[in-house]
Amino acid sequence: MSRFFSEKYKALAPYVPGEQPKDMRYIKLNTNESPFAPPKSVVKAVKEQAGKCNLYSDPTCSALVEKASQVFNVKKTQILPTNGSDEVLNFAFMAFCDKNTPAVFADITYGFYSVFAELNGVPYKTIPLKEDFTIDYREYCGVNATVFIANPNAPTGIALSKAEIEEILRSNPNNVVVIDEAYVDFGGESCVDLINKYDNLLVTQTFSKSRSLAGARLGFGFACESLIADLNAIKYSTNPYNVNRMTMEAGRIALCEQAYFDKKCQEICQTRAYTTAELRRLGFTVLSSKTNFLFVKSPKISGQELYERLKAKGVLVRHFNGERIKEFNRVTIGTKKQMDIFLSCVEEIVKEKQNEKSE
Ligand code: PMP
């Protein structure tokens, strides 16, 4: 830290993204990306836009917003495209929280929420997940705070129903409720259509998971017109050109390729069911997931050790040190072939561990 760093950020503990080591070729199951490349039409669109990079991108993202309004069946004024959904989440902390309006979220959820709160000087409270890692929606009712819920939640993969989210919305009429739907396309129930019913709802989605565009950085906020206007005030006060022209067109074309992505999501869900069954056969605890990842725990080997041994064999998964979850690993669902390699490495490790014990 330099001696010039602002006092207000000195205690900030930045978000730690999943590792991207370059020392060998890994099977990457640690950052919940799609294992599938985007369709060719998307790649072509990016190339075409690259030749026009001397010009700024459209700050209103009008072509992308037009297409999104058709696909999601909302008004153009109810959409805000952002640089990944991380950006709209940060904007929400800036726009809808302050000293008098704290944020509230689960103790085990997306790690960026607490970082955004710290960054923006927002007080926050966490609500512990239940013993079985589910969220009890009643604990979010009438909380007098801005609510942030990842639905399905990460890293657990467990989802709340739309009816439960509606209860939270109804009981907090004077606070914004942010529903982060980063993983909704893998089996969750989307709340996007509820933006016409609740003026306190902001739904965020991303192109990073089900739409194979993590490296392009594109997300959406969906909300009633006045909430989107607030978020736009933040956007135009930080970075009006927050979505670059290649990403904007990649996103627009991706929205024209719904059938391709639906098929890929189905494939992920099938591979998820297969991987869940295989891990359970090996004695693992596997939380029931509505996402493109599994949260898993072995009775025989610690979370940290399994992570390390898998890495040594060329398979990267995500391990978190939090007290309640340190025996777990989060495993992204890759292709069937990748998951077979992962599973055979797990089986090998479990056997090695047994042999070491009996020696
Ligand atoms: N929300 C959740 C729950 C996530 O896991 C992620 C991905 N790390 C994001 C939001 C942000 O994704 P992106 O910025 O790539 O859209």
GROMACS .gro file of N, CA, C and O in nm, residues 32 36 57 64 133 148 161 206 247 306 319:
model
   44
   32ASN      N    1  -1.694  -2.135  -1.256
   32ASN     CA    2  -1.832  -2.144  -1.306
   32ASN      C    3  -1.853  -2.086  -1.446
   32ASN      O    4  -1.961  -2.034  -1.478
   36PHE      N    5  -1.843  -2.443  -2.298
   36PHE     CA    6  -1.871  -2.438  -2.442
   36PHE      C    7  -1.836  -2.301  -2.500
   36PHE      O    8  -1.871  -2.197  -2.441
   57SER      N    9  -1.833   0.316  -2.806
   57SER     CA   10  -1.954   0.234  -2.813
   57SER      C   11  -2.077   0.321  -2.784
   57SER      O   12  -2.063   0.432  -2.731
   64LEU      N   13  -2.874  -0.360  -2.846
   64LEU     CA   14  -2.876  -0.469  -2.748
   64LEU      C   15  -3.003  -0.462  -2.662
   64LEU      O   16  -3.071  -0.563  -2.639
  133PHE      N   17  -2.793  -2.532   0.486
  133PHE     CA   18  -2.749  -2.436   0.384
  133PHE      C   19  -2.861  -2.375   0.301
  133PHE      O   20  -2.836  -2.313   0.198
  148PHE      N   21  -3.002  -0.830  -0.062
  148PHE     CA   22  -2.931  -0.890  -0.176
  148PHE      C   23  -2.940  -1.041  -0.161
  148PHE      O   24  -2.893  -1.097  -0.062
  161SER      N   25  -3.799  -2.033  -0.409
  161SER     CA   26  -3.904  -2.029  -0.511
  161SER      C   27  -3.943  -1.884  -0.537
  161SER      O   28  -3.917  -1.795  -0.454
  206THR      N   29  -2.653  -1.238  -1.590
  206THR     CA   30  -2.521  -1.229  -1.653
  206THR      C   31  -2.515  -1.313  -1.779
  206THR      O   32  -2.590  -1.410  -1.794
  247THR      N   33  -1.849  -0.645  -2.712
  247THR     CA   34  -1.935  -0.715  -2.617
  247THR      C   35  -2.083  -0.687  -2.643
  247THR      O   36  -2.168  -0.776  -2.636
  306LEU      N   37  -0.847  -3.208  -0.053
  306LEU     CA   38  -0.903  -3.254  -0.180
  306LEU      C   39  -0.872  -3.152  -0.290
  306LEU      O   40  -0.830  -3.187  -0.401
  319HIS      N   41  -1.201  -2.375  -0.351
  319HIS     CA   42  -1.212  -2.401  -0.208
  319HIS      C   43  -1.221  -2.268  -0.135
  319HIS      O   44  -1.149  -2.173  -0.167
   0.00000   0.00000   0.00000
